[in-house]
Amino acid sequence: MRIGAHVSSEGGLPKVFERAAEIGADCVQFFASPPQSWRSPFHGETEVAEYLARRADGGATPQFLHSIYLINLASGDEALRERSLRSLVTYLQWAARLGAAGVITHLGSARDVGPEEAQRLITETVGRALADSPEEARLLLETTAGPGATFGSTFAELGAVIQGLGGPPRLRVCLDTAHVFASGLYDGTPAGLDELLAAFDAEIGLDRLAAIHFNDSKSAFGSRVDRHANLGEGRLGAAGLRPFFAHPALAKQPFLLEVPGRERSGPEKRDIAAAKALAQGEEMAADEGKSA
Ligand SMILES: [Zn+2]
Ligand SMILES: [Zn+2]
């Protein structure tokens, strides 16, 4: 079982391995460029060479890139859709160059064009992103909490994109524990997890699951509000999170924390420790994962 986190790549790509090691992350996720900006990632040859050297030298594995937040493959504005496509393609190229296990992305919102057209546009644009990027780069579609008309809050929506493209092996799924709780897909019980995974298997196929975002949820079950909480501080709590570690179907998944941390600067050593304690079947220590 590999437990890691999203870390900052500020100051250069090699920093992600330093930061992962500092907090005890076995695997890692990061942005290749500022997520609130359309600016393309730029990393020079020396930086990439150093990144690859650290990766080879026992750096946290696997690595995932997370796409920028601005992407909307179902925008009614064609220029914005094209920009979103270019950004995804660029990230997939970077994933290939960095030897990453894939790019994790949200797909956008149906608010401009309605659910049916959104489904069509997203399927078409994901297909173009795969066609225009290196074969070895995987794309992971992330489950969303579903605020507003956000696409991807049901497995059927994600499954339809994958099947609409003929099920290319490069297309995978990332399941976010906070999102499936807020979307109403997972009720926080072991029986609920069995149901969740059965639904995933029926709509998508469990062999497509390639990563877990392991977060507690500040917002309530079925609220469709996307707010991550530190482990044990949200509505899922230890009882709602532990079943993911106990489930045999998930034993080989990389678990990535995207919790706010005490300083709201991202996952800290104590957050990873809290997750590892849960995975061992231990209670989280009183202060582990808790805000000061
Ligand atoms: Zn995400
Ligand atoms: Zn996530």
CSV table of C-alpha atoms and ligand atoms in Angstrom, one decimal:
chain,number,residue,atom,x,y,z
A,1,MET,CA,0.0,0.0,0.0
A,2,ARG,CA,1.4,3.3,-1.0
A,3,ILE,CA,0.4,6.5,0.8
A,4,GLY,CA,1.5,9.9,-0.5
A,5,ALA,CA,0.2,13.4,-1.2
A,6,HIS,CA,-0.1,16.4,-3.4
A,7,VAL,CA,3.0,18.6,-2.9
A,8,SER,CA,4.1,21.9,-4.4
A,9,SER,CA,6.5,22.0,-7.3
A,10,GLU,CA,7.4,25.6,-6.5
A,11,GLY,CA,11.1,26.2,-6.9
A,12,GLY,CA,11.5,23.5,-9.5
A,13,LEU,CA,10.4,19.9,-10.3
A,14,PRO,CA,13.2,18.2,-8.2
A,15,LYS,CA,11.6,19.8,-5.1
A,16,VAL,CA,8.6,17.5,-5.3
A,17,PHE,CA,10.8,14.6,-4.2
A,18,GLU,CA,12.4,16.6,-1.4
A,19,ARG,CA,9.0,17.6,-0.2
A,20,ALA,CA,7.6,14.1,-0.5
A,21,ALA,CA,10.5,12.7,1.5
A,22,GLU,CA,10.1,15.4,4.2
A,23,ILE,CA,6.5,14.4,4.9
A,24,GLY,CA,6.9,10.7,4.4
A,25,ALA,CA,5.0,10.4,1.2
A,26,ASP,CA,5.5,7.1,-0.7
A,27,CYS,CA,3.9,8.5,-3.9
A,28,VAL,CA,3.3,12.0,-5.1
A,29,GLN,CA,1.1,14.3,-7.2
A,30,PHE,CA,1.9,17.9,-8.3
A,31,PHE,CA,1.1,20.6,-10.8
A,32,ALA,CA,3.6,21.2,-13.6
A,33,SER,CA,2.5,24.9,-13.8
A,34,PRO,CA,0.5,27.3,-11.7
A,35,PRO,CA,-3.1,25.7,-11.6
A,36,GLN,CA,-4.9,29.1,-11.8
A,37,SER,CA,-3.0,30.2,-15.0
A,38,TRP,CA,-3.0,29.2,-18.6
A,39,ARG,CA,0.7,29.6,-18.8
A,40,SER,CA,2.4,26.5,-20.2
A,41,PRO,CA,4.7,24.6,-18.0
A,42,PHE,CA,8.3,25.5,-18.6
A,43,HIS,CA,11.1,23.3,-17.2
A,44,GLY,CA,14.6,23.4,-18.7
A,45,GLU,CA,16.8,20.5,-19.6
A,46,THR,CA,18.9,20.7,-16.4
A,47,GLU,CA,15.8,20.8,-14.2
A,48,VAL,CA,14.3,17.8,-16.0
A,49,ALA,CA,17.6,15.8,-15.8
A,50,GLU,CA,17.8,16.5,-12.0
A,51,TYR,CA,14.2,15.5,-11.6
A,52,LEU,CA,14.8,12.2,-13.4
A,53,ALA,CA,17.9,11.5,-11.4
A,54,ARG,CA,16.1,12.0,-8.1
A,55,ARG,CA,13.2,9.9,-9.3
A,56,ALA,CA,15.6,7.1,-10.2
A,57,ASP,CA,17.3,7.5,-6.8
A,58,GLY,CA,14.4,6.3,-4.7
A,59,GLY,CA,12.0,9.3,-5.2
A,60,ALA,CA,8.4,8.9,-4.3
A,61,THR,CA,6.7,6.5,-6.8
A,62,PRO,CA,4.4,6.6,-8.7
A,63,GLN,CA,4.1,10.3,-9.6
A,64,PHE,CA,1.0,11.9,-11.0
A,65,LEU,CA,0.5,15.4,-12.5
A,66,HIS,CA,-2.8,17.2,-11.8
A,67,SER,CA,-4.1,19.3,-14.6
A,68,ILE,CA,-4.8,23.1,-14.1
A,69,TYR,CA,-8.1,24.2,-12.6
A,70,LEU,CA,-9.2,26.3,-15.6
A,71,ILE,CA,-10.0,23.3,-17.9
A,72,ASN,CA,-13.5,23.0,-19.2
A,73,LEU,CA,-13.9,20.6,-22.1
A,74,ALA,CA,-17.7,21.3,-22.2
A,75,SER,CA,-17.4,25.1,-22.4
A,76,GLY,CA,-19.8,26.8,-24.8
A,77,ASP,CA,-16.9,29.0,-25.8
A,78,GLU,CA,-14.9,27.1,-28.5
A,79,ALA,CA,-11.7,29.1,-27.8
A,80,LEU,CA,-11.8,28.0,-24.2
A,81,ARG,CA,-12.4,24.4,-25.1
A,82,GLU,CA,-9.4,24.5,-27.5
A,83,ARG,CA,-7.3,26.1,-24.8
A,84,SER,CA,-8.4,23.4,-22.4
A,85,LEU,CA,-7.4,20.7,-24.9
A,86,ARG,CA,-4.0,22.3,-25.5
A,87,SER,CA,-3.4,22.4,-21.8
A,88,LEU,CA,-4.3,18.7,-21.4
A,89,VAL,CA,-2.1,17.7,-24.3
A,90,THR,CA,0.8,19.7,-22.9
A,91,TYR,CA,0.4,18.0,-19.5
A,92,LEU,CA,0.3,14.6,-21.1
A,93,GLN,CA,3.5,15.4,-23.0
A,94,TRP,CA,5.1,16.4,-19.7
A,95,ALA,CA,3.8,13.2,-18.0
A,96,ALA,CA,5.6,11.2,-20.7
A,97,ARG,CA,8.8,13.2,-20.5
A,98,LEU,CA,8.8,12.9,-16.7
A,99,GLY,CA,7.9,9.2,-16.6
A,100,ALA,CA,4.8,10.0,-14.6
A,101,ALA,CA,2.0,7.4,-14.1
A,102,GLY,CA,-0.5,9.9,-15.6
A,103,VAL,CA,-2.3,13.2,-15.6
A,104,ILE,CA,-5.3,13.5,-13.3
A,105,THR,CA,-8.0,15.9,-14.5
A,106,HIS,CA,-11.4,17.2,-14.0
A,107,LEU,CA,-13.4,17.5,-17.2
A,108,GLY,CA,-15.5,20.7,-16.8
A,109,SER,CA,-19.1,21.8,-16.4
A,110,ALA,CA,-22.2,21.3,-18.4
A,111,ARG,CA,-23.6,24.7,-17.4
A,112,ASP,CA,-23.2,26.3,-20.8
A,113,VAL,CA,-24.4,23.5,-23.1
A,114,GLY,CA,-26.5,21.1,-21.0
A,115,PRO,CA,-25.7,17.5,-20.0
A,116,GLU,CA,-26.1,15.8,-23.4
A,117,GLU,CA,-24.0,18.2,-25.4
A,118,ALA,CA,-21.4,18.3,-22.5
A,119,GLN,CA,-21.1,14.5,-22.7
A,120,ARG,CA,-20.5,14.7,-26.5
A,121,LEU,CA,-18.0,17.6,-26.3
A,122,ILE,CA,-16.1,16.0,-23.5
A,123,THR,CA,-15.9,12.7,-25.2
A,124,GLU,CA,-14.7,14.2,-28.4
A,125,THR,CA,-12.1,16.5,-26.7
A,126,VAL,CA,-10.7,13.7,-24.5
A,127,GLY,CA,-10.3,11.6,-27.7
A,128,ARG,CA,-8.4,14.5,-29.4
A,129,ALA,CA,-6.2,14.9,-26.3
A,130,LEU,CA,-5.2,11.2,-26.5
A,131,ALA,CA,-4.7,11.3,-30.2
A,132,ASP,CA,-2.4,14.4,-29.9
A,133,SER,CA,-0.2,13.1,-27.1
A,134,PRO,CA,2.3,10.4,-26.5
A,135,GLU,CA,0.9,6.9,-26.3
A,136,GLU,CA,2.6,6.1,-23.0
A,137,ALA,CA,0.9,9.0,-21.2
A,138,ARG,CA,-2.2,8.0,-19.2
A,139,LEU,CA,-5.1,10.2,-18.5
A,140,LEU,CA,-7.1,9.8,-15.3
A,141,LEU,CA,-10.6,11.2,-15.1
A,142,GLU,CA,-11.4,12.3,-11.6
A,143,THR,CA,-14.8,11.8,-9.8
A,144,THR,CA,-16.2,15.1,-8.8
A,145,ALA,CA,-18.4,16.3,-5.9
A,146,GLY,CA,-20.8,17.7,-8.5
A,147,PRO,CA,-21.4,21.3,-7.5
A,148,GLY,CA,-23.7,23.0,-10.1
A,149,ALA,CA,-23.5,21.2,-13.4
A,150,THR,CA,-19.9,19.9,-12.8
A,151,PHE,CA,-19.3,16.8,-15.0
A,152,GLY,CA,-18.2,13.5,-13.4
A,153,SER,CA,-20.2,13.2,-10.2
A,154,THR,CA,-21.6,9.8,-11.3
A,155,PHE,CA,-19.7,6.8,-12.6
A,156,ALA,CA,-22.1,6.6,-15.5
A,157,GLU,CA,-20.9,10.0,-16.8
A,158,LEU,CA,-17.2,8.9,-16.7
A,159,GLY,CA,-18.0,5.5,-18.0
A,160,ALA,CA,-19.9,7.0,-21.0
A,161,VAL,CA,-16.8,9.0,-22.0
A,162,ILE,CA,-14.5,6.0,-21.8
A,163,GLN,CA,-17.0,3.7,-23.7
A,164,GLY,CA,-17.7,6.5,-26.2
A,165,LEU,CA,-14.0,6.3,-27.1
A,166,GLY,CA,-13.9,2.5,-27.4
A,167,GLY,CA,-12.2,2.0,-24.0
A,168,PRO,CA,-8.6,3.0,-24.7
A,169,PRO,CA,-6.3,1.4,-22.1
A,170,ARG,CA,-4.7,4.9,-21.5
A,171,LEU,CA,-7.9,6.2,-20.1
A,172,ARG,CA,-8.2,5.6,-16.3
A,173,VAL,CA,-10.1,6.9,-13.4
A,174,CYS,CA,-9.1,8.6,-10.1
A,175,LEU,CA,-11.6,8.2,-7.2
A,176,ASP,CA,-11.7,11.0,-4.7
A,177,THR,CA,-13.0,9.9,-1.3
A,178,ALA,CA,-14.3,13.4,-0.3
A,179,HIS,CA,-16.0,13.8,-3.7
A,180,VAL,CA,-17.8,10.5,-3.8
A,181,PHE,CA,-19.1,11.2,-0.3
A,182,ALA,CA,-20.3,14.7,-1.1
A,183,SER,CA,-21.8,13.5,-4.4
A,184,GLY,CA,-23.9,11.0,-2.5
A,185,LEU,CA,-22.2,7.9,-4.0
A,186,TYR,CA,-20.5,6.7,-0.8
A,187,ASP,CA,-22.3,6.9,2.6
A,188,GLY,CA,-19.2,6.3,4.8
A,189,THR,CA,-19.9,2.7,5.8
A,190,PRO,CA,-18.1,-0.6,4.8
A,191,ALA,CA,-21.3,-1.8,3.1
A,192,GLY,CA,-21.5,1.5,1.3
A,193,LEU,CA,-18.0,1.0,0.0
A,194,ASP,CA,-18.9,-2.4,-1.3
A,195,GLU,CA,-21.8,-0.8,-3.2
A,196,LEU,CA,-19.6,2.0,-4.4
A,197,LEU,CA,-17.1,-0.4,-5.9
A,198,ALA,CA,-19.8,-2.6,-7.4
A,199,ALA,CA,-21.2,0.5,-9.1
A,200,PHE,CA,-17.7,1.5,-10.3
A,201,ASP,CA,-17.2,-2.0,-11.7
A,202,ALA,CA,-20.5,-2.0,-13.5
A,203,GLU,CA,-20.2,1.5,-15.0
A,204,ILE,CA,-16.5,1.8,-15.6
A,205,GLY,CA,-14.7,-1.5,-14.7
A,206,LEU,CA,-12.5,-1.7,-11.6
A,207,ASP,CA,-9.4,-2.4,-13.7
A,208,ARG,CA,-9.6,1.3,-14.8
A,209,LEU,CA,-9.1,2.6,-11.2
A,210,ALA,CA,-5.6,3.9,-11.1
A,211,ALA,CA,-5.4,6.3,-8.1
A,212,ILE,CA,-7.3,7.3,-5.0
A,213,HIS,CA,-7.5,10.8,-3.7
A,214,PHE,CA,-7.7,10.2,0.0
A,215,ASN,CA,-9.4,13.2,1.7
A,216,ASP,CA,-12.0,13.8,4.5
A,217,SER,CA,-15.0,16.0,3.6
A,218,LYS,CA,-16.0,19.2,5.3
A,219,SER,CA,-19.3,19.1,3.5
A,220,ALA,CA,-22.1,16.6,4.2
A,221,PHE,CA,-23.1,13.4,2.4
A,222,GLY,CA,-24.9,14.3,-0.8
A,223,SER,CA,-24.3,18.0,-0.4
A,224,ARG,CA,-22.5,18.2,-3.7
A,225,VAL,CA,-20.1,20.7,-2.1
A,226,ASP,CA,-16.4,20.2,-2.7
A,227,ARG,CA,-14.5,21.0,0.5
A,228,HIS,CA,-11.7,18.8,1.7
A,229,ALA,CA,-10.9,18.4,5.4
A,230,ASN,CA,-7.9,16.9,7.2
A,231,LEU,CA,-8.3,13.2,7.9
A,232,GLY,CA,-10.5,12.6,10.9
A,233,GLU,CA,-11.8,16.2,11.0
A,234,GLY,CA,-14.5,15.9,8.4
A,235,ARG,CA,-17.8,14.2,8.0
A,236,LEU,CA,-16.2,10.9,6.9
A,237,GLY,CA,-13.9,10.7,9.9
A,238,ALA,CA,-11.8,7.6,10.7
A,239,ALA,CA,-14.9,5.4,10.4
A,240,GLY,CA,-15.7,6.5,6.9
A,241,LEU,CA,-12.1,6.5,5.7
A,242,ARG,CA,-10.8,3.2,7.2
A,243,PRO,CA,-12.9,1.0,4.9
A,244,PHE,CA,-10.8,2.1,1.8
A,245,PHE,CA,-7.7,0.7,3.4
A,246,ALA,CA,-9.4,-2.5,4.5
A,247,HIS,CA,-10.9,-3.3,1.1
A,248,PRO,CA,-8.9,-6.0,-0.8
A,249,ALA,CA,-9.9,-4.6,-4.2
A,250,LEU,CA,-8.0,-1.4,-3.3
A,251,ALA,CA,-4.8,-2.9,-1.8
A,252,LYS,CA,-2.6,-2.0,-4.8
A,253,GLN,CA,-3.9,1.6,-5.3
A,254,PRO,CA,-1.7,4.6,-4.7
A,255,PHE,CA,-3.5,6.8,-2.0
A,256,LEU,CA,-2.8,10.6,-2.4
A,257,LEU,CA,-3.8,13.1,0.3
A,258,GLU,CA,-5.0,16.5,-0.8
A,259,VAL,CA,-5.9,17.8,2.6
A,260,PRO,CA,-5.5,21.4,3.7
A,261,GLY,CA,-3.1,20.7,6.5
A,262,ARG,CA,-2.9,22.8,9.6
A,263,GLU,CA,-1.3,25.8,7.8
A,264,ARG,CA,-3.6,25.4,4.9
A,265,SER,CA,-0.5,24.9,2.8
A,266,GLY,CA,-1.2,21.2,2.0
A,267,PRO,CA,-0.6,17.8,3.5
A,268,GLU,CA,2.0,17.6,6.3
A,269,LYS,CA,4.0,14.9,7.9
A,270,ARG,CA,1.2,14.4,10.5
A,271,ASP,CA,-1.4,13.9,7.8
A,272,ILE,CA,0.5,11.1,6.2
A,273,ALA,CA,1.2,9.6,9.6
A,274,ALA,CA,-2.5,9.7,10.3
A,275,ALA,CA,-3.3,7.9,7.0
A,276,LYS,CA,-0.6,5.3,7.7
A,277,ALA,CA,-2.0,4.7,11.2
A,278,LEU,CA,-5.4,4.2,9.7
A,279,ALA,CA,-4.0,1.8,7.1
A,280,GLN,CA,-2.4,-0.2,9.9
A,281,GLY,CA,-5.9,-0.5,11.5
A,282,GLU,CA,-4.7,1.8,14.4
A,283,GLU,CA,-6.6,4.7,15.8
A,284,MET,CA,-5.3,8.0,14.7
A,285,ALA,CA,-3.2,9.5,17.5
A,286,ALA,CA,-5.1,12.3,19.2
A,287,ASP,CA,-3.2,15.1,17.5
A,288,GLU,CA,-2.6,13.3,14.1
A,289,GLY,CA,-4.5,14.9,11.3
A,290,LYS,CA,-6.1,17.4,13.7
A,291,SER,CA,-5.9,21.1,13.4
A,292,ALA,CA,-4.1,23.0,16.2
B,1,ZN,ZN,-8.7,17.0,-8.6
B,2,ZN,ZN,-9.1,15.1,-5.8
